[in-house]
Amino acid sequence: MSKAGAAREPSSSRAVPLYIAATTLAAVVSMWWAWDAANPFADPVALITLLVLGVLSMLVRERDVGANITFSFLSIIVIASVVLVGPVGSALVGALSMGLERGTRTLHARLFNASMFALQGVVGGMVYLAVGGSLKLEEVVGAPALIMHVGIPLMVADVAQMLVNAVLLAGVVRLSTGIPPRRFIVQMVTNSGVAYIGYGVIGFLFVILWGPADVGWFSAVLILAPLYVARWAFVQYGEEQRAHERTLSALVTAVETKDPSAAGHSGRIARLAEWMAEPLSMGTQEVQALVYAAMLHDVGKVGVPTRLLRRPRTWTPADVEALTHHSALGVVLVREIEFLNGSLAGIRHHHERWDGLGYPDGLAGDEIPLVSRVIAVADAFDALTTDRAERPAFAPQQALRQIEQRRGRQFDPHVVAALATVLERHDWPITSADEDELDRMRGYLDHDDPIAWEQVWATTPPLRPAVTGPGPTPHPVADEPSPPHPAAGKAEDVPVAEQVRAP
Amino acid sequence: MRSALRDLPSRLRLHRLLPVLSIAVAAGAVAAAVASPQVSLQDWGILLVFAVVIAVGEVNRIVLPGGRETAPMSLAAGYALAMTWEVGETHRVEFTAGVVVAVTTVGMLAGAVPALLRRSPVRADDLAARFLSVAVVAILFRHVVVWDGQPLLTLQESWSSTRWVTAISMVLVSGIALFVQAFCVALATASRDHRPFWRSLVDEVRQGAGLGAALAASGTLIALAERPMGVVALPVFLIPLVLTQFAIRRYAGIRETYGQTIRALSRLTEIGGYTRRDHPARVAALSVAMGRDLGMSDRDTLDLEYAALLHDIGQVALREPIPGGATMMAAPADQDRIARDGAGIVRQTGVLDNVAVILESQSKPYRQVRELGEDLPLASRIIKVANAYDDLVGEARARRARKHASAIERIHLGLGYEYDPRVVEALIRVLDRRAAVVGAG
């Protein structure tokens, strides 16, 4: 059962209570109709065990297992109940477990969920019998017979249960939120289809162990123990993943501490870059790499001497050159984090220019990774829409015009078009700064701001060959402590970092 | 005396002994298998399926969070084989524990072949521990008399109406075997990492408990399901365990990634020119060795490692680097500020509070414990000593011995005032062992 597997609080429109009443009525009628198929009280020990298990499974349930993995012990128990205590028994197990679910739910939601699970139980049970499933397990002998008369019918019943779940939920969601039922059903089946097959298989194992292997109630312990451990590990995974995300953003914050004018910049351009990925129809993996590259594109600034970032001063070519090393230094910093491998090229080349005059490698046009081209545009756009000491922020449309003027020279025209599309769809607030913040930024050169950077470029003509040469050494820290930036004009002496260059 | 006893596993080189013991058991089993009554053709077929699954399980080993290696599918199949008695409703197997152990040997060795071909190391002591635990199940279940002159194998025939009793007895036998495995691994780690044995055992049991429960249940499941399902039960009933293994692998994967990110964070100061190259990594390695020596738990050791990696991160906020990045040389007030800033940065993550606490106290002198009764975390005291040592020795390869001697002397001068004597003792033990390794190599 996915997140959507149980109804959220339905809205109080009149159609919803009627729908719930109809579902409940259908559940009661179908149970009465299916009663003759099998007496649920024939094996009271089984019924009580399954009921207890079902209720327990709802008590231990945590809403968010994390990592898009959903896990429902109750679905396993309900599908196994179909064979062990028959259609009505299965309905009772499902309804009671859902009815007693922990947590603050409205009576309506509780009633609806209980009725839905009752219907799932009955429909699953009747389908199981209809396709030749056997309720007399002692008569089914041998692996082939067990698969033919228990396994396969159980899988069919499992699919039927999933459909009942999806259809009933689609109805209630349609009434309370207006989402078209067809889209909802397709979405649910694609999201939780695999999980349902898993429930069916494990339900089958459960049944075999209970009946043919004669283990009885204890089989629940044996089957559920590995699953419980799996679930525990998934929960841990989710927690560690969240912890990791936060630590990664701490890495960014640490750099931004160094440079007060950059506060929040990385987070903003990561969001903008993710928006721009859509009109550029980038794949999921590439978007992942893009977002991380955008988050971390400036981490290398930590290797730029603080005085260059903070103190009001005039710039020498050596200073500017030291600043340009940050894109390659960023790669040095994060290249040992395996999952960022896809983002390294994006970080290294985010200051390349479409006309080949950028740094560190002077790539041009399509040679520049798409990820870098997107970051370059997003980076400049965010810089322009941020208040600076020497100028107020550009409004988004003005900033866009500035960027469009540099289309085909500094920026990839396609990517600029994507930015224009994004700005039609999303609001982009400018980042304003108060007096104190502006004061702290004074004298600071925003290397992302294309206008400011062009001025630097124009006033330091000998810079170009030095900057667009090979990148700095991948190990900038010498044995003896020294500033990590080689002096101007020395860049050629340093070995080219081939391994960093490879995408 | 205490330390002599503590170091006993290391002195005996138990982590080397374990594989030797396994080879002896395997050889004995093969001999017993050859001498035992003839195994029928049908039983050979069953044994072959088990050997293949054990080998496949060995190939698909996983590394648990915390670094221990294990092979859940192989172990579950081994346990199931050791407890197999009826395969199909009518067929009863007739092999002894010797045959079980011999087949397990073949499966496990076959499973190690791909790793050997790739020249990646096979952890012999972990493999030996797995092998021995299967042998324990086989002997306990098939030969040890528990009641009325019978072993469990024949005894459980009389429980056919209450088969859950059989299931429980199987789970118990598996539990004992898992404990034996944990015991062996703990001996090996205590010996290899110079840790107190009881601490290794506690960690081993704690880390292995979850997976162990899943393993014991799976072995039992398969052995019981073989009666109605035949040998098909083996692959089919491994499904829940495969899911468990998948989940644990993802968990271990994200833990690994997390570690990489922390290491990258630790290099922030290095790339910024604040600290010498690899200083955080060296301090972390030294701190972890000292923490293990002092008997810290795995959980605490991980926090210690992260804190040691990040101990200089507060320098990022400094305007200009300290000469040589050596915080040890900085004024106490600066040291405190770096510690506070670092803790602040780390606390921002919201998830590394333990590490932040360690960082906050890393600059405090030990006398605050004695004079003011303050409670400094052990991890902070360890990092203080390890950091001082690394700052004093530096990385100059020449004059290393002399630098080492003078560093130790300077630390001794601060003994009891600046540094915790117990931690300094651990430092000296760790360094002595390193010197011994270097000298021997």
Short mmCIF file of C-alpha atoms in Angstrom, two decimals, chain A residues 67 69 71 140-143 146-147 201-202 204-206 208-209 211-219 221-223 225-227 229-234 236-237 239-244 246-248 250-255 257-258 299-300 302-307 310-311 329 332-339 474-484, chain B residues 89 160-164 167-168 171 209-211 213-214 216-218 220-221 224-225 227-230 232 236-241 243-248 250-265 267-277 299 313 316-325 345-346 348-352 395 397:
data_model
loop_
_atom_site.label_atom_id
_atom_site.label_comp_id
_atom_site.label_asym_id
_atom_site.label_seq_id
_atom_site.Cartn_x
_atom_site.Cartn_y
_atom_site.Cartn_z
CA ALA A 67 13.34 6.53 0.25
CA ILE A 69 9.83 2.53 -0.30
CA PHE A 71 5.88 -1.50 3.11
CA VAL A 140 -2.75 -30.09 -2.22
CA VAL A 141 0.43 -32.16 -2.26
CA GLY A 142 3.78 -31.38 -3.86
CA ALA A 143 5.39 -28.24 -5.16
CA LEU A 146 0.91 -25.98 -4.54
CA ILE A 147 1.94 -23.50 -7.19
CA VAL A 201 4.68 -13.81 -3.11
CA ILE A 202 5.31 -13.42 0.58
CA PHE A 204 2.10 -17.42 -0.58
CA LEU A 205 5.18 -18.37 1.47
CA PHE A 206 3.23 -17.59 4.61
CA ILE A 208 2.69 -22.78 2.67
CA LEU A 209 4.45 -22.58 5.98
CA GLY A 211 -0.67 -25.13 6.21
CA PRO A 212 1.39 -27.68 4.27
CA ALA A 213 4.46 -27.31 6.49
CA ASP A 214 2.28 -27.56 9.61
CA VAL A 215 3.99 -24.73 11.44
CA GLY A 216 0.73 -22.91 12.18
CA TRP A 217 0.74 -19.60 14.03
CA PHE A 218 4.51 -19.60 14.52
CA SER A 219 4.99 -19.19 10.77
CA VAL A 221 7.06 -15.00 13.33
CA LEU A 222 9.33 -16.77 10.86
CA ILE A 223 8.03 -14.93 7.80
CA ALA A 225 11.10 -11.46 11.13
CA PRO A 226 13.20 -10.98 7.96
CA LEU A 227 10.68 -8.48 6.65
CA VAL A 229 14.50 -6.37 9.71
CA ALA A 230 14.27 -5.21 6.09
CA ARG A 231 11.84 -2.52 7.08
CA TRP A 232 14.08 -1.45 9.92
CA ALA A 233 16.98 -1.16 7.50
CA PHE A 234 14.88 0.91 5.10
CA GLN A 236 17.61 3.60 8.88
CA TYR A 237 18.42 4.23 5.25
CA GLU A 239 17.22 8.63 8.23
CA GLU A 240 20.82 8.45 7.08
CA GLN A 241 19.82 9.84 3.72
CA ARG A 242 18.21 12.84 5.34
CA ALA A 243 21.21 13.27 7.61
CA HIS A 244 23.47 13.12 4.61
CA ARG A 246 21.77 18.09 5.66
CA THR A 247 25.47 17.50 6.08
CA LEU A 248 26.02 18.18 2.43
CA ALA A 250 26.47 22.22 5.75
CA LEU A 251 29.40 21.94 3.38
CA VAL A 252 27.83 24.67 1.31
CA THR A 253 27.02 26.78 4.35
CA ALA A 254 30.60 26.54 5.55
CA VAL A 255 31.75 28.11 2.31
CA THR A 257 30.19 31.67 5.95
CA LYS A 258 33.41 32.77 4.37
CA VAL A 299 32.66 25.08 -2.87
CA GLY A 300 36.10 25.66 -4.31
CA VAL A 302 37.04 27.95 0.23
CA GLY A 303 40.45 27.66 -1.42
CA VAL A 304 40.45 31.32 -2.39
CA PRO A 305 42.24 33.47 0.20
CA THR A 306 39.76 35.22 2.43
CA ARG A 307 41.28 38.61 1.81
CA ARG A 310 36.26 40.30 1.88
CA ARG A 311 38.59 43.24 2.09
CA LEU A 329 39.33 23.44 -6.68
CA VAL A 332 39.33 18.52 -5.97
CA LEU A 333 37.26 18.93 -2.86
CA VAL A 334 34.32 16.68 -3.71
CA ARG A 335 35.73 14.18 -6.17
CA GLU A 336 36.07 11.48 -3.55
CA ILE A 337 32.35 11.52 -2.86
CA GLU A 338 31.27 8.75 -5.20
CA PHE A 339 27.70 9.74 -5.83
CA PRO A 474 44.74 18.99 -8.15
CA HIS A 475 46.76 19.10 -4.95
CA PRO A 476 47.16 22.78 -4.41
CA VAL A 477 48.32 22.42 -0.84
CA ALA A 478 52.06 22.18 -0.74
CA ASP A 479 53.92 20.22 1.88
CA GLU A 480 54.80 23.42 3.60
CA PRO A 481 51.82 25.62 4.30
CA SER A 482 51.55 28.33 1.71
CA PRO A 483 48.70 30.13 -0.02
CA PRO A 484 47.18 27.54 -2.32
CA GLU B 89 6.55 -35.54 1.78
CA SER B 160 4.79 -33.65 14.08
CA SER B 161 1.49 -32.44 15.55
CA THR B 162 3.12 -29.48 17.25
CA ARG B 163 5.63 -28.51 14.64
CA TRP B 164 6.05 -25.04 16.05
CA ALA B 167 10.55 -24.40 14.61
CA ILE B 168 11.48 -22.87 17.94
CA VAL B 171 15.60 -20.95 15.80
CA ALA B 209 21.23 -8.85 16.16
CA GLY B 210 18.86 -7.62 13.45
CA LEU B 211 20.34 -9.52 10.59
CA ALA B 213 17.15 -12.69 13.63
CA ALA B 214 16.41 -12.63 9.92
CA ALA B 216 17.81 -17.66 12.03
CA ALA B 217 14.24 -17.30 10.78
CA SER B 218 15.23 -17.91 7.16
CA THR B 220 14.36 -22.43 9.83
CA LEU B 221 11.82 -21.43 7.16
CA LEU B 224 10.56 -26.57 7.38
CA ALA B 225 9.27 -25.73 3.90
CA ARG B 227 8.84 -31.07 3.48
CA PRO B 228 5.88 -29.82 1.40
CA MET B 229 7.86 -28.06 -1.33
CA GLY B 230 10.96 -30.17 -1.91
CA VAL B 232 12.44 -25.72 -4.53
CA VAL B 236 11.76 -19.55 -2.94
CA PHE B 237 12.03 -19.09 0.80
CA LEU B 238 15.17 -17.02 0.48
CA ILE B 239 13.03 -14.22 -1.00
CA PRO B 240 12.32 -12.41 2.29
CA LEU B 241 16.02 -12.56 3.13
CA LEU B 243 14.77 -8.21 0.44
CA THR B 244 16.45 -7.81 3.83
CA GLN B 245 19.85 -8.01 2.23
CA PHE B 246 18.86 -5.39 -0.34
CA ALA B 247 17.67 -3.03 2.39
CA ILE B 248 20.81 -3.49 4.46
CA ARG B 250 21.29 0.38 0.75
CA TYR B 251 21.70 1.34 4.38
CA ALA B 252 25.38 0.48 4.31
CA GLY B 253 25.73 2.35 1.02
CA ILE B 254 24.35 5.58 2.36
CA ARG B 255 26.52 5.26 5.46
CA GLU B 256 29.55 4.95 3.21
CA THR B 257 28.48 7.99 1.19
CA TYR B 258 27.98 9.89 4.41
CA GLY B 259 31.52 9.04 5.46
CA GLN B 260 32.85 10.28 2.11
CA THR B 261 31.01 13.56 2.51
CA ILE B 262 32.45 14.06 6.00
CA ARG B 263 35.92 13.38 4.65
CA ALA B 264 35.32 15.95 1.92
CA LEU B 265 34.18 18.43 4.56
CA ARG B 267 39.40 18.75 3.47
CA LEU B 268 37.77 22.17 3.34
CA THR B 269 40.42 23.52 5.72
CA GLU B 270 43.21 21.81 3.85
CA ILE B 271 42.21 23.28 0.50
CA GLY B 272 41.68 26.64 2.12
CA GLY B 273 45.30 26.51 3.22
CA TYR B 274 44.40 26.49 6.90
CA THR B 275 45.84 23.12 7.79
CA ARG B 276 48.64 20.96 6.54
CA ARG B 277 47.92 18.31 4.00
CA ARG B 299 28.95 3.98 17.68
CA ILE B 313 36.57 23.12 10.51
CA VAL B 316 37.20 28.18 7.86
CA ALA B 317 35.67 31.22 9.50
CA LEU B 318 39.10 32.68 10.34
CA ARG B 319 40.27 35.68 8.36
CA GLU B 320 43.80 34.44 7.85
CA PRO B 321 45.24 30.97 8.35
CA ILE B 322 47.19 30.20 11.52
CA PRO B 323 50.86 29.57 10.64
CA GLY B 324 51.07 25.94 9.66
CA GLY B 325 47.49 25.37 10.66
CA ILE B 345 29.07 24.80 11.74
CA VAL B 346 28.58 21.14 12.58
CA GLN B 348 23.87 23.54 11.71
CA THR B 349 23.45 20.15 10.11
CA GLY B 350 20.99 19.32 12.88
CA VAL B 351 22.06 15.69 12.73
CA LEU B 352 25.59 15.65 14.10
CA GLU B 395 54.94 15.39 8.42
CA ARG B 397 59.82 12.30 7.10
#
